Amino acid sequence: MMTVSRRIFMRSAVLAPAALATPALLRFTDVAEAEGTGAAATPHFQSRMVGEIEVIALMDGMIRRPPAMMPGYDEAKARAAAKLAHRPHDPEGMTLGINGYVIRMVDRVIAVDTGSPAGLAPTLGGWHTALAAAGIAPEQIDTVFLTHPHPDHVGGMADLKSGAVRLPKAHVITSETDWAFTFDVAVYASSPKEVQGGFDVTRAMIAPYETRKTLITPGAEIAPGLTTVPMPGHTPGHMGLRVESGGENLLIWGDLVIAPAYQFANPDWAFALDNDKAAAAATRKKVLDMAATDGVMVAGMHLDFPGFGYVERAKQGYAFVSAPWDYRI
Ligand SMILES: [Zn+2]
């Protein structure tokens, strides 16, 4: 485990100067060409129960991004926040994990986001190998629920080169707002080039599912015990998913927190890719406060793997406390 982590870190450290030169969260140049040529991440998965429902975290990988991607970033505050959170701090680049989750019920297998295309960075694209390691075949997935359609959440859905679907039996559920936003001609035309690159990747990944999709309004129930929760800001239709069974709860919150070392202590720090930064910050504060008050277990796509834990109020802002191992699995 340790050698793997170090290997991934070293690889990303070598890549860092090029990556840091780009202001975008993810670089999209030649993603299709690069896909499959990157070293596959060693598969990691972790299961736990929420009542009768099994939730499996899948590690897609990690990426390093410059702190300049957080408009409110302050070096001294960031260092202090990371220290309080017992997290590594490097002023040159933040390490951001990418996770997907799979919900396994008696008669359903639902993917909640699908990781990143391998072409976005050599340290990404492990979602399918993690899925296989968890013993789940792609054709067993009957539904893909997307918290929002960004490239690092739709990566496992299709082959960028051939356009072939990689989850052949899956039906897609996402918000009506975000689907429309993704394919909006005017939004695309008015976006900077690197954002257009992101739209290109997302469109290529989700368009093959055009004829088998259900577009919802956040708040809707998508299966017994699975209720969506509106969390607008990061994207207009961004949403979480509340899993409820046998008196237990889990809130999978998508991209509510992107940089866990800093944003729990500083929930007002937005991220470059937040579509509406003020709305994203307001949503983040509201959901963190609710999670701390209710004591609900949370999970997130950019929390350090496996991302299961709890939110507590802290001396400054909030703190994340990892959930204990679930021995019921
Ligand atoms: Zn994301």
CSV table of C-alpha atoms and ligand atoms in Angstrom, one decimal:
chain,number,residue,atom,x,y,z
A,1,MET,CA,0.0,0.0,0.0
A,2,MET,CA,2.8,2.4,1.0
A,3,THR,CA,4.9,1.7,-2.0
A,4,VAL,CA,2.0,2.2,-4.3
A,5,SER,CA,1.2,5.5,-2.8
A,6,ARG,CA,4.8,6.6,-3.1
A,7,ARG,CA,5.0,5.5,-6.7
A,8,ILE,CA,1.8,7.5,-7.6
A,9,PHE,CA,3.1,10.5,-5.8
A,10,MET,CA,6.5,10.4,-7.5
A,11,ARG,CA,4.9,10.1,-10.9
A,12,SER,CA,2.7,13.1,-10.2
A,13,ALA,CA,5.6,15.0,-8.8
A,14,VAL,CA,7.5,14.5,-12.0
A,15,LEU,CA,4.5,15.8,-14.0
A,16,ALA,CA,3.8,18.7,-11.7
A,17,PRO,CA,5.6,21.6,-13.5
A,18,ALA,CA,3.6,21.0,-16.7
A,19,ALA,CA,0.3,20.6,-14.8
A,20,LEU,CA,0.9,23.7,-12.7
A,21,ALA,CA,1.3,25.8,-15.8
A,22,THR,CA,-2.3,25.3,-16.7
A,23,PRO,CA,-5.0,27.2,-14.7
A,24,ALA,CA,-7.8,24.7,-15.3
A,25,LEU,CA,-8.6,21.9,-12.9
A,26,LEU,CA,-8.1,19.3,-15.6
A,27,ARG,CA,-6.3,19.6,-18.9
A,28,PHE,CA,-8.2,18.2,-21.8
A,29,THR,CA,-5.7,18.3,-24.6
A,30,ASP,CA,-5.5,15.0,-26.4
A,31,VAL,CA,-7.5,13.2,-23.7
A,32,ALA,CA,-8.7,10.6,-26.2
A,33,GLU,CA,-5.2,9.9,-27.5
A,34,ALA,CA,-3.8,9.6,-24.0
A,35,GLU,CA,-6.6,7.3,-22.8
A,36,GLY,CA,-5.3,3.9,-22.1
A,37,THR,CA,-1.7,4.9,-22.4
A,38,GLY,CA,-1.5,6.0,-18.8
A,39,ALA,CA,-0.3,3.5,-16.2
A,40,ALA,CA,-3.4,1.9,-14.6
A,41,ALA,CA,-3.9,2.8,-11.0
A,42,THR,CA,-3.6,-0.1,-8.6
A,43,PRO,CA,-7.2,-1.0,-7.8
A,44,HIS,CA,-8.6,0.0,-4.4
A,45,PHE,CA,-12.1,-0.4,-3.2
A,46,GLN,CA,-13.8,-0.4,0.2
A,47,SER,CA,-17.3,-1.6,1.1
A,48,ARG,CA,-19.6,-0.7,4.0
A,49,MET,CA,-23.2,-1.2,4.9
A,50,VAL,CA,-26.0,1.4,5.3
A,51,GLY,CA,-28.7,-0.7,6.8
A,52,GLU,CA,-29.4,-3.3,4.1
A,53,ILE,CA,-27.7,-1.4,1.4
A,54,GLU,CA,-24.0,-2.0,0.5
A,55,VAL,CA,-22.0,1.1,-0.6
A,56,ILE,CA,-18.7,0.5,-2.3
A,57,ALA,CA,-16.1,3.3,-2.7
A,58,LEU,CA,-13.9,2.9,-5.8
A,59,MET,CA,-10.6,4.8,-6.1
A,60,ASP,CA,-10.2,6.4,-9.5
A,61,GLY,CA,-6.9,8.0,-8.6
A,62,MET,CA,-5.6,11.4,-7.7
A,63,ILE,CA,-4.4,14.6,-9.4
A,64,ARG,CA,-2.3,17.5,-8.3
A,65,ARG,CA,-3.6,21.0,-9.0
A,66,PRO,CA,-2.2,24.5,-8.1
A,67,PRO,CA,-3.6,26.3,-5.1
A,68,ALA,CA,-4.3,29.3,-7.5
A,69,MET,CA,-7.4,27.3,-8.5
A,70,MET,CA,-9.0,28.4,-5.3
A,71,PRO,CA,-9.7,32.2,-5.6
A,72,GLY,CA,-9.8,32.7,-1.8
A,73,TYR,CA,-6.6,30.8,-1.1
A,74,ASP,CA,-4.3,32.2,1.5
A,75,GLU,CA,-1.0,30.4,2.1
A,76,ALA,CA,-0.8,31.0,5.9
A,77,LYS,CA,-4.4,30.0,6.4
A,78,ALA,CA,-4.0,27.0,4.1
A,79,ARG,CA,-1.0,25.8,6.1
A,80,ALA,CA,-2.9,26.2,9.4
A,81,ALA,CA,-5.9,24.4,8.0
A,82,ALA,CA,-3.9,21.4,6.8
A,83,LYS,CA,-2.1,21.2,10.1
A,84,LEU,CA,-5.4,21.2,12.0
A,85,ALA,CA,-6.8,18.6,9.6
A,86,HIS,CA,-3.6,16.4,9.9
A,87,ARG,CA,-3.2,16.5,6.2
A,88,PRO,CA,-0.1,17.1,4.1
A,89,HIS,CA,0.4,20.6,2.8
A,90,ASP,CA,2.4,21.5,-0.3
A,91,PRO,CA,2.2,25.1,-1.5
A,92,GLU,CA,3.2,24.0,-5.0
A,93,GLY,CA,0.2,21.8,-5.5
A,94,MET,CA,-2.9,20.3,-3.8
A,95,THR,CA,-3.5,16.6,-4.0
A,96,LEU,CA,-7.1,15.9,-5.0
A,97,GLY,CA,-8.4,12.4,-4.8
A,98,ILE,CA,-11.1,11.2,-7.2
A,99,ASN,CA,-13.6,8.5,-6.0
A,100,GLY,CA,-16.7,6.9,-7.4
A,101,TYR,CA,-19.3,4.9,-5.4
A,102,VAL,CA,-21.4,1.9,-6.3
A,103,ILE,CA,-24.7,1.1,-4.4
A,104,ARG,CA,-25.6,-2.6,-4.3
A,105,MET,CA,-29.1,-3.5,-3.4
A,106,VAL,CA,-30.9,-6.8,-3.7
A,107,ASP,CA,-31.9,-6.2,-7.3
A,108,ARG,CA,-30.0,-3.1,-8.3
A,109,VAL,CA,-26.4,-2.0,-8.9
A,110,ILE,CA,-26.2,1.7,-9.2
A,111,ALA,CA,-22.9,3.6,-9.9
A,112,VAL,CA,-22.8,7.1,-8.4
A,113,ASP,CA,-20.4,8.9,-10.8
A,114,THR,CA,-17.7,6.9,-12.7
A,115,GLY,CA,-14.4,8.5,-12.1
A,116,SER,CA,-12.1,10.2,-14.7
A,117,PRO,CA,-10.9,9.3,-18.1
A,118,ALA,CA,-7.3,8.0,-17.9
A,119,GLY,CA,-6.2,10.6,-20.4
A,120,LEU,CA,-6.6,13.5,-17.9
A,121,ALA,CA,-3.6,12.4,-15.9
A,122,PRO,CA,-1.5,9.2,-15.6
A,123,THR,CA,-2.6,9.0,-12.0
A,124,LEU,CA,-6.3,8.8,-13.0
A,125,GLY,CA,-8.6,6.3,-14.7
A,126,GLY,CA,-8.6,3.5,-12.1
A,127,TRP,CA,-12.4,3.3,-11.8
A,128,HIS,CA,-12.9,0.3,-14.0
A,129,THR,CA,-10.1,-1.7,-12.5
A,130,ALA,CA,-11.4,-0.9,-9.0
A,131,LEU,CA,-14.9,-2.0,-10.1
A,132,ALA,CA,-13.4,-5.3,-11.3
A,133,ALA,CA,-11.5,-5.7,-8.1
A,134,ALA,CA,-14.8,-5.3,-6.2
A,135,GLY,CA,-16.1,-8.2,-8.2
A,136,ILE,CA,-18.6,-6.2,-10.3
A,137,ALA,CA,-18.8,-6.6,-14.1
A,138,PRO,CA,-19.6,-3.4,-16.1
A,139,GLU,CA,-22.8,-5.1,-17.5
A,140,GLN,CA,-24.1,-5.6,-13.9
A,141,ILE,CA,-24.5,-1.9,-13.5
A,142,ASP,CA,-28.1,-1.0,-14.3
A,143,THR,CA,-28.0,2.7,-13.4
A,144,VAL,CA,-25.4,5.5,-13.5
A,145,PHE,CA,-26.5,8.3,-11.2
A,146,LEU,CA,-24.4,11.5,-11.9
A,147,THR,CA,-24.1,14.0,-9.2
A,148,HIS,CA,-23.1,16.4,-12.0
A,149,PRO,CA,-21.7,15.7,-15.5
A,150,HIS,CA,-18.0,16.9,-15.2
A,151,PRO,CA,-15.2,15.0,-16.9
A,152,ASP,CA,-13.8,13.5,-13.6
A,153,HIS,CA,-17.3,12.0,-12.9
A,154,VAL,CA,-18.2,10.5,-16.3
A,155,GLY,CA,-14.9,8.9,-17.2
A,156,GLY,CA,-15.9,5.3,-17.0
A,157,MET,CA,-19.0,5.6,-19.2
A,158,ALA,CA,-17.6,5.4,-22.8
A,159,ASP,CA,-14.5,4.9,-24.8
A,160,LEU,CA,-13.4,8.3,-26.0
A,161,LYS,CA,-11.8,7.0,-29.2
A,162,SER,CA,-14.6,4.7,-30.5
A,163,GLY,CA,-17.5,6.2,-28.7
A,164,ALA,CA,-18.6,2.7,-27.5
A,165,VAL,CA,-20.4,2.6,-24.2
A,166,ARG,CA,-18.5,0.8,-21.4
A,167,LEU,CA,-21.6,0.2,-19.2
A,168,PRO,CA,-23.8,-1.6,-21.7
A,169,LYS,CA,-26.8,-2.1,-19.5
A,170,ALA,CA,-26.8,1.2,-17.7
A,171,HIS,CA,-29.6,3.8,-17.7
A,172,VAL,CA,-28.4,7.3,-16.8
A,173,ILE,CA,-30.0,9.6,-14.2
A,174,THR,CA,-28.9,13.2,-13.8
A,175,SER,CA,-30.5,16.6,-13.4
A,176,GLU,CA,-32.4,18.1,-16.3
A,177,THR,CA,-30.6,21.4,-15.6
A,178,ASP,CA,-27.1,20.0,-16.0
A,179,TRP,CA,-27.9,17.9,-19.1
A,180,ALA,CA,-29.3,21.0,-20.8
A,181,PHE,CA,-26.3,23.1,-19.6
A,182,THR,CA,-23.8,20.5,-20.9
A,183,PHE,CA,-25.3,20.6,-24.4
A,184,ASP,CA,-26.2,24.3,-24.4
A,185,VAL,CA,-24.7,25.9,-27.6
A,186,ALA,CA,-24.6,29.5,-26.1
A,187,VAL,CA,-22.9,28.3,-22.9
A,188,TYR,CA,-20.3,26.4,-24.9
A,189,ALA,CA,-19.6,29.3,-27.2
A,190,SER,CA,-19.1,31.8,-24.4
A,191,SER,CA,-16.8,29.5,-22.4
A,192,PRO,CA,-13.0,29.7,-22.3
A,193,LYS,CA,-11.2,27.1,-24.4
A,194,GLU,CA,-10.2,24.8,-21.5
A,195,VAL,CA,-13.8,24.8,-20.3
A,196,GLN,CA,-14.9,23.9,-23.8
A,197,GLY,CA,-12.4,21.0,-23.7
A,198,GLY,CA,-14.2,19.8,-20.5
A,199,PHE,CA,-17.6,20.0,-22.3
A,200,ASP,CA,-16.1,18.0,-25.2
A,201,VAL,CA,-15.1,15.2,-22.9
A,202,THR,CA,-18.3,15.2,-21.0
A,203,ARG,CA,-20.4,15.3,-24.1
A,204,ALA,CA,-18.5,12.4,-25.7
A,205,MET,CA,-19.0,10.3,-22.5
A,206,ILE,CA,-22.7,10.9,-22.0
A,207,ALA,CA,-24.1,11.4,-25.5
A,208,PRO,CA,-24.1,7.6,-26.2
A,209,TYR,CA,-26.7,7.3,-23.4
A,210,GLU,CA,-29.0,9.9,-25.0
A,211,THR,CA,-31.7,7.3,-25.6
A,212,ARG,CA,-31.6,5.7,-22.2
A,213,LYS,CA,-31.6,8.6,-19.7
A,214,THR,CA,-33.9,10.0,-17.1
A,215,LEU,CA,-33.6,13.7,-16.3
A,216,ILE,CA,-34.8,14.7,-12.9
A,217,THR,CA,-35.3,17.7,-10.6
A,218,PRO,CA,-33.0,17.5,-7.6
A,219,GLY,CA,-35.0,16.3,-4.6
A,220,ALA,CA,-36.5,13.3,-6.5
A,221,GLU,CA,-36.3,9.7,-5.2
A,222,ILE,CA,-34.4,7.5,-7.8
A,223,ALA,CA,-34.9,4.2,-6.0
A,224,PRO,CA,-36.3,3.0,-2.7
A,225,GLY,CA,-34.1,4.6,0.0
A,226,LEU,CA,-32.2,6.7,-2.5
A,227,THR,CA,-33.2,10.4,-2.5
A,228,THR,CA,-31.4,13.2,-4.4
A,229,VAL,CA,-30.6,16.4,-2.6
A,230,PRO,CA,-30.2,19.7,-4.4
A,231,MET,CA,-26.7,21.3,-3.9
A,232,PRO,CA,-26.5,24.0,-6.6
A,233,GLY,CA,-23.4,26.0,-7.2
A,234,HIS,CA,-20.6,23.7,-8.5
A,235,THR,CA,-22.9,23.2,-11.4
A,236,PRO,CA,-26.5,24.5,-11.7
A,237,GLY,CA,-28.0,21.1,-11.1
A,238,HIS,CA,-25.4,19.7,-8.8
A,239,MET,CA,-26.9,17.3,-6.3
A,240,GLY,CA,-26.1,14.8,-3.6
A,241,LEU,CA,-27.7,11.4,-2.9
A,242,ARG,CA,-29.1,10.4,0.5
A,243,VAL,CA,-29.0,6.6,1.1
A,244,GLU,CA,-31.4,5.5,3.9
A,245,SER,CA,-31.9,1.9,5.1
A,246,GLY,CA,-32.6,0.3,8.4
A,247,GLY,CA,-32.4,3.5,10.4
A,248,GLU,CA,-28.9,4.3,8.9
A,249,ASN,CA,-28.0,7.2,6.6
A,250,LEU,CA,-25.3,8.2,4.2
A,251,LEU,CA,-25.1,11.4,2.3
A,252,ILE,CA,-23.0,11.2,-0.9
A,253,TRP,CA,-22.4,14.9,-1.6
A,254,GLY,CA,-20.6,14.9,-5.0
A,255,ASP,CA,-18.3,17.9,-5.2
A,256,LEU,CA,-19.5,19.8,-2.2
A,257,VAL,CA,-15.9,19.7,-0.9
A,258,ILE,CA,-13.1,19.5,-3.5
A,259,ALA,CA,-10.0,20.3,-1.4
A,260,PRO,CA,-10.6,18.6,2.0
A,261,ALA,CA,-7.3,19.8,3.5
A,262,TYR,CA,-8.6,23.4,3.2
A,263,GLN,CA,-12.3,23.7,2.5
A,264,PHE,CA,-13.6,22.2,5.8
A,265,ALA,CA,-11.8,25.0,7.7
A,266,ASN,CA,-12.5,27.6,5.0
A,267,PRO,CA,-15.9,26.6,3.4
A,268,ASP,CA,-16.0,30.0,1.8
A,269,TRP,CA,-13.1,29.2,-0.5
A,270,ALA,CA,-14.5,28.4,-3.9
A,271,PHE,CA,-13.0,26.4,-6.7
A,272,ALA,CA,-12.1,27.5,-10.2
A,273,LEU,CA,-14.6,25.1,-11.7
A,274,ASP,CA,-17.5,26.1,-9.5
A,275,ASN,CA,-20.0,27.5,-12.0
A,276,ASP,CA,-21.5,29.9,-9.4
A,277,LYS,CA,-18.9,30.4,-6.7
A,278,ALA,CA,-21.1,32.3,-4.3
A,279,ALA,CA,-23.9,29.7,-4.6
A,280,ALA,CA,-21.3,26.9,-4.2
A,281,ALA,CA,-20.0,28.4,-1.0
A,282,ALA,CA,-23.5,29.0,0.4
A,283,THR,CA,-24.4,25.4,-0.4
A,284,ARG,CA,-21.2,24.1,1.2
A,285,LYS,CA,-21.8,26.0,4.4
A,286,LYS,CA,-25.4,24.9,4.6
A,287,VAL,CA,-24.7,21.2,4.0
A,288,LEU,CA,-21.6,21.1,6.3
A,289,ASP,CA,-23.7,22.7,9.0
A,290,MET,CA,-26.6,20.2,8.5
A,291,ALA,CA,-24.1,17.3,8.5
A,292,ALA,CA,-22.5,18.4,11.7
A,293,THR,CA,-25.9,19.0,13.4
A,294,ASP,CA,-27.5,15.7,12.2
A,295,GLY,CA,-24.3,13.6,12.6
A,296,VAL,CA,-25.1,11.9,9.3
A,297,MET,CA,-22.3,9.9,7.6
A,298,VAL,CA,-21.1,11.6,4.4
A,299,ALA,CA,-19.0,10.5,1.4
A,300,GLY,CA,-17.6,12.6,-1.4
A,301,MET,CA,-15.9,12.3,-4.8
A,302,HIS,CA,-12.9,14.4,-3.7
A,303,LEU,CA,-12.6,13.4,-0.1
A,304,ASP,CA,-9.5,11.3,0.7
A,305,PHE,CA,-10.3,7.7,-0.2
A,306,PRO,CA,-12.6,6.0,0.7
A,307,GLY,CA,-14.2,9.3,1.8
A,308,PHE,CA,-16.6,7.9,4.4
A,309,GLY,CA,-16.8,10.1,7.5
A,310,TYR,CA,-18.5,12.7,9.6
A,311,VAL,CA,-18.5,16.5,9.8
A,312,GLU,CA,-17.8,18.2,13.1
A,313,ARG,CA,-17.8,21.9,14.0
A,314,ALA,CA,-14.2,23.0,14.7
A,315,LYS,CA,-12.3,25.9,16.1
A,316,GLN,CA,-12.2,27.2,12.6
A,317,GLY,CA,-15.1,26.2,10.3
A,318,TYR,CA,-15.5,22.4,10.2
A,319,ALA,CA,-13.5,19.2,10.5
A,320,PHE,CA,-13.8,15.8,8.8
A,321,VAL,CA,-13.6,12.7,10.9
A,322,SER,CA,-13.1,9.4,9.0
A,323,ALA,CA,-15.6,6.7,9.6
A,324,PRO,CA,-14.4,3.5,11.3
A,325,TRP,CA,-14.0,0.3,9.4
A,326,ASP,CA,-17.3,-1.5,8.9
A,327,TYR,CA,-16.9,-5.1,10.1
A,328,ARG,CA,-20.3,-6.2,8.8
A,329,ILE,CA,-18.9,-6.6,5.3
B,1,ZN,ZN,-15.2,16.7,-9.5
